[in-house]
Every structure is written in structure tokens, then in C-alpha cells.
CSV table of C-alpha atoms in Angstrom, one decimal:
chain,number,residue,atom,x,y,z
A,30,UNK,CA,76.5,63.9,71.7
A,31,UNK,CA,75.4,62.9,75.2
A,32,UNK,CA,79.0,62.1,76.2
A,33,UNK,CA,80.2,65.6,75.2
A,34,UNK,CA,77.3,67.3,77.0
A,35,UNK,CA,78.1,65.3,80.2
A,36,UNK,CA,81.8,66.1,79.9
A,37,UNK,CA,81.1,69.9,79.6
A,38,UNK,CA,78.7,69.7,82.6
A,39,UNK,CA,81.4,68.0,84.7
A,40,UNK,CA,84.0,70.6,83.6
A,41,UNK,CA,81.7,73.4,84.5
A,42,UNK,CA,81.0,71.9,88.0
A,43,UNK,CA,84.8,71.5,88.6
A,44,UNK,CA,85.5,75.1,87.5
A,45,UNK,CA,82.8,76.6,89.8
A,46,UNK,CA,83.8,74.6,92.9
A,47,UNK,CA,86.2,76.0,95.5
A,48,UNK,CA,89.0,73.7,94.4
A,49,UNK,CA,89.8,72.3,97.9
A,50,UNK,CA,88.1,69.9,100.3
A,51,UNK,CA,86.0,71.3,103.1
A,52,UNK,CA,87.9,71.2,106.4
A,53,UNK,CA,86.6,69.1,109.2
A,54,UNK,CA,84.9,70.9,112.1
A,55,UNK,CA,87.7,69.9,114.5
A,56,UNK,CA,90.3,71.4,112.2
A,57,UNK,CA,88.4,74.7,111.7
A,58,UNK,CA,87.8,75.1,115.4
A,59,UNK,CA,91.4,74.4,116.2
A,60,UNK,CA,92.6,77.1,113.8
A,61,UNK,CA,90.1,79.7,115.4
A,62,UNK,CA,91.2,79.0,118.9
A,63,UNK,CA,93.6,81.4,120.6
A,64,UNK,CA,95.3,80.8,123.9
A,65,UNK,CA,93.3,82.4,126.7
A,66,UNK,CA,95.0,83.6,129.8
A,67,UNK,CA,92.3,83.4,132.3
A,68,UNK,CA,92.9,85.1,135.7
A,69,UNK,CA,93.6,82.7,138.5
A,70,UNK,CA,91.6,84.6,141.1
A,71,UNK,CA,89.2,87.5,141.5
A,72,UNK,CA,92.0,90.0,142.4
A,73,UNK,CA,93.9,89.2,139.2
A,74,UNK,CA,90.7,89.6,137.2
A,75,UNK,CA,90.1,93.1,138.6
A,76,UNK,CA,93.7,94.0,137.9
A,77,UNK,CA,93.4,92.9,134.3
A,78,UNK,CA,90.1,94.8,133.9
A,79,UNK,CA,91.6,98.0,135.3
A,80,UNK,CA,94.5,97.7,133.0
A,81,UNK,CA,92.2,97.3,130.0
A,82,UNK,CA,90.1,100.2,131.0
A,83,UNK,CA,93.1,102.4,131.6
A,84,UNK,CA,94.5,101.5,128.1
A,85,UNK,CA,91.1,102.3,126.6
A,86,UNK,CA,90.9,105.7,128.4
A,87,UNK,CA,94.4,106.6,127.1
A,88,UNK,CA,93.4,105.6,123.6
A,89,UNK,CA,90.1,107.6,123.8
A,90,UNK,CA,91.9,110.7,125.1
A,91,UNK,CA,94.5,110.5,122.4
A,92,UNK,CA,91.8,110.1,119.8
A,93,UNK,CA,89.8,113.1,121.2
A,94,UNK,CA,92.9,115.3,121.1
A,95,UNK,CA,93.6,114.3,117.5
A,96,UNK,CA,90.0,115.0,116.6
A,97,UNK,CA,89.2,111.4,115.7
A,98,UNK,CA,85.4,111.1,115.1
A,99,UNK,CA,85.2,107.7,116.8
A,100,UNK,CA,86.2,109.2,120.2
A,101,UNK,CA,84.6,112.6,120.1
A,102,UNK,CA,81.4,113.4,121.9
A,103,UNK,CA,78.2,113.2,119.7
A,104,UNK,CA,78.0,117.0,119.5
A,105,UNK,CA,81.4,117.3,117.9
A,106,UNK,CA,81.1,114.5,115.4
A,107,UNK,CA,80.7,114.7,111.6
A,108,UNK,CA,82.3,116.5,108.7
A,109,UNK,CA,80.1,119.6,109.1
A,110,UNK,CA,81.2,120.1,112.7
A,111,UNK,CA,84.8,119.6,111.6
A,112,UNK,CA,84.4,122.2,108.9
A,113,UNK,CA,82.9,124.6,111.5
A,114,UNK,CA,85.8,124.1,113.9
A,115,UNK,CA,88.4,124.6,111.3
A,116,UNK,CA,86.6,127.7,109.9
A,117,UNK,CA,86.4,129.3,113.4
A,118,UNK,CA,90.0,128.3,114.4
A,119,UNK,CA,91.5,129.7,111.2
A,120,UNK,CA,90.2,133.2,112.0
A,121,UNK,CA,90.4,135.8,114.8
A,122,UNK,CA,86.9,137.0,115.7
A,123,UNK,CA,85.8,139.7,118.1
A,124,UNK,CA,83.7,137.2,120.1
A,125,UNK,CA,86.8,135.2,121.2
A,126,UNK,CA,87.9,138.2,123.3
A,127,UNK,CA,84.5,138.3,125.1
A,128,UNK,CA,85.6,136.4,128.2
A,129,UNK,CA,89.0,138.1,128.7
A,130,UNK,CA,87.5,141.6,128.2
A,131,UNK,CA,84.6,140.7,130.6
A,132,UNK,CA,87.1,139.7,133.3
A,133,UNK,CA,89.1,142.9,132.8
A,134,UNK,CA,85.9,144.9,132.9
A,135,UNK,CA,84.8,143.2,136.2
A,136,UNK,CA,88.2,144.0,137.8
A,137,UNK,CA,87.9,147.6,136.7
A,138,UNK,CA,84.4,147.8,138.1
A,139,UNK,CA,85.6,146.4,141.4
A,140,UNK,CA,88.5,148.8,141.7
A,141,UNK,CA,86.9,152.0,140.5
A,142,UNK,CA,84.8,152.5,143.8
A,143,UNK,CA,88.1,152.3,145.8
A,144,UNK,CA,89.3,155.6,144.2
A,145,UNK,CA,86.0,157.2,145.2
A,146,UNK,CA,85.1,160.8,144.3
A,147,UNK,CA,83.1,162.0,141.4
A,148,UNK,CA,85.5,160.8,138.7
A,149,UNK,CA,85.4,157.2,140.0
A,150,UNK,CA,81.6,157.2,140.1
A,151,UNK,CA,81.4,158.8,136.6
A,152,UNK,CA,83.8,156.1,135.2
A,153,UNK,CA,81.8,153.4,137.0
A,154,UNK,CA,78.5,154.6,135.5
A,155,UNK,CA,80.0,154.9,132.0
A,156,UNK,CA,81.3,151.3,132.3
A,157,UNK,CA,77.9,150.0,133.4
A,158,UNK,CA,75.7,151.9,131.0
A,159,UNK,CA,77.9,152.1,127.9
A,160,UNK,CA,80.8,149.7,127.8
A,161,UNK,CA,79.0,146.6,129.0
A,162,UNK,CA,76.0,146.8,126.7
A,163,UNK,CA,78.2,147.8,123.8
A,164,UNK,CA,80.4,144.8,124.3
A,165,UNK,CA,77.3,142.5,124.5
A,166,UNK,CA,75.9,143.9,121.2
A,167,UNK,CA,79.3,143.5,119.5
A,168,UNK,CA,79.7,139.9,120.6
A,169,UNK,CA,76.1,139.1,119.6
A,170,UNK,CA,76.6,140.6,116.2
A,171,UNK,CA,79.9,138.7,115.8
A,172,UNK,CA,78.2,135.4,116.8
A,173,UNK,CA,75.4,135.9,114.2
A,174,UNK,CA,78.0,136.8,111.5
A,175,UNK,CA,80.1,133.6,112.3
A,176,UNK,CA,76.9,131.5,112.4
A,177,UNK,CA,75.7,132.7,109.0
A,178,UNK,CA,79.1,132.4,107.3
A,179,UNK,CA,79.7,128.9,108.6
A,180,UNK,CA,76.2,127.7,107.5
A,181,UNK,CA,76.7,129.2,104.1
A,182,UNK,CA,80.1,127.6,103.6
A,183,UNK,CA,79.0,124.2,105.0
A,184,UNK,CA,76.0,124.3,102.6
A,185,UNK,CA,78.3,124.9,99.6
A,186,UNK,CA,81.0,122.3,100.6
A,187,UNK,CA,78.8,119.6,102.2
A,188,UNK,CA,75.4,119.7,100.4
A,189,UNK,CA,74.5,116.2,101.5
A,190,UNK,CA,75.2,116.7,105.2
A,191,UNK,CA,72.7,117.5,107.9
A,192,UNK,CA,73.6,121.1,108.9
A,193,UNK,CA,71.3,121.4,111.9
A,194,UNK,CA,73.0,123.2,114.7
A,195,UNK,CA,76.2,123.9,112.8
A,196,UNK,CA,75.9,127.7,113.0
A,197,UNK,CA,75.2,127.7,116.7
A,198,UNK,CA,78.1,125.3,117.3
A,199,UNK,CA,80.5,127.6,115.4
A,200,UNK,CA,79.2,130.7,117.2
A,201,UNK,CA,79.7,129.1,120.6
A,202,UNK,CA,83.2,127.9,119.7
A,203,UNK,CA,84.1,131.4,118.5
A,204,UNK,CA,83.3,132.7,121.9
A,205,UNK,CA,85.7,130.4,123.7
A,206,UNK,CA,89.3,131.3,124.5
A,207,UNK,CA,91.4,129.6,121.9
A,208,UNK,CA,93.5,127.6,124.4
A,209,UNK,CA,90.4,126.2,126.1
A,210,UNK,CA,88.6,125.0,123.0
A,211,UNK,CA,87.8,121.3,122.7
A,212,UNK,CA,88.6,119.5,120.5
A,213,UNK,CA,91.8,121.4,120.3
A,214,UNK,CA,92.3,123.5,117.2
A,215,UNK,CA,94.0,121.7,114.3
A,216,UNK,CA,94.6,124.9,112.3
A,217,UNK,CA,96.3,128.2,113.3
A,218,UNK,CA,94.8,131.7,112.6
A,219,UNK,CA,95.4,132.1,108.9
A,220,UNK,CA,94.7,128.5,108.0
A,221,UNK,CA,98.1,126.8,108.5
A,222,UNK,CA,98.0,123.4,110.3
A,223,UNK,CA,99.0,123.3,113.9
A,224,UNK,CA,102.6,122.0,114.1
A,225,UNK,CA,102.9,118.6,115.9
A,226,UNK,CA,104.1,118.7,119.5
A,227,UNK,CA,107.4,117.0,120.2
């Protein structure tokens, strides 16, 4: 009885072991070691450091352009911000025309006084008192609408995420000219993905 109990204990000990001898420290360290190419002088060290930094910058830029969360600034990270970007980029909103229309209006306001006369001054006063305030009201209403819609959709699709600032983020992105948006849009108006550049 005692012999069978001892045999079963030894069998259990053998089956629970790792099944191979522990390597000596010298062997383990030898396997971990990699050849190190240390620079021979300070100039070479600076050159290697600059090359590493340049490669890291290129990698970070490519990651940012692809929308990789690891390389994006903190304000653009997270699934909620990604959803907001895609929502805004897949639609045409009135607020995205704010900057071009503002520039056009400024050019018109600068050129109207050159024509002079009563008609020029009348157009100038209409532009200042009606067009400009009307445009600001329309853009503000569009920004509020975008903000509310994005917050609602993000709450439905990402209930576990922190949605603080997502509405404002979407409204500000909607006011930018599409080509100048960063990170660059990954979807076209209508929802189709942006085709890859060759």
C-alpha cells in the first residue's frame, strides 16, 4: 500500500514538472545577448540618434495620416472621437462652408466701397447688417445640430465610452474645410471609404 502511494506521488511530480533541466545562467544569458554595434565616436553616435529620430518621425507621421490611435494627439484619440470624425466627414454640413463664405464676404466688403455711390454703400450696409449676422446664426445652429446628433449616436453605439467633449469636437471639425481637416478624412461624403492613394 505504501509502495503504490509513493509510486503515484512520484508519477504526479514527474507529470507536473517542466520536463527539461533548468538551463545554466551562462547559457540563458548567452541566448539573450544580441550583437551591439556601439558607435566608435561621438559624431557617429549623433548620426545614429538622428537617423533613429527621423525614422520615428516618419513612422509617427504615417500613423497620424492613417488615423492610428497610438500616434494621434490626445484630443483625437478614442473610439468616440473616431466615430465623431467619420460622422462629420460622411456628411456635407452648412458650417463647413463658413470659412470660404467668410473670405468671399470680406473680399466683397473690401471691393464695394471702390464702386462708390449710393448703391455701393447700400450693398455694404446690407452685407454688414444682414448677411454677416445671418451667416453666424446659421453656422451656430448647424454646429449645435451636429453636436447633438453626434452625442446621441455616440451614446447609442458606444454606451461604455466617456463622451465628454465629443459634441464640441464634432462641431469644430464640421467648421473646417474638408481638405484641411486633421486627421484626414477616412470616409467620403455619403459614407464610402476614401480610396487609397497610389
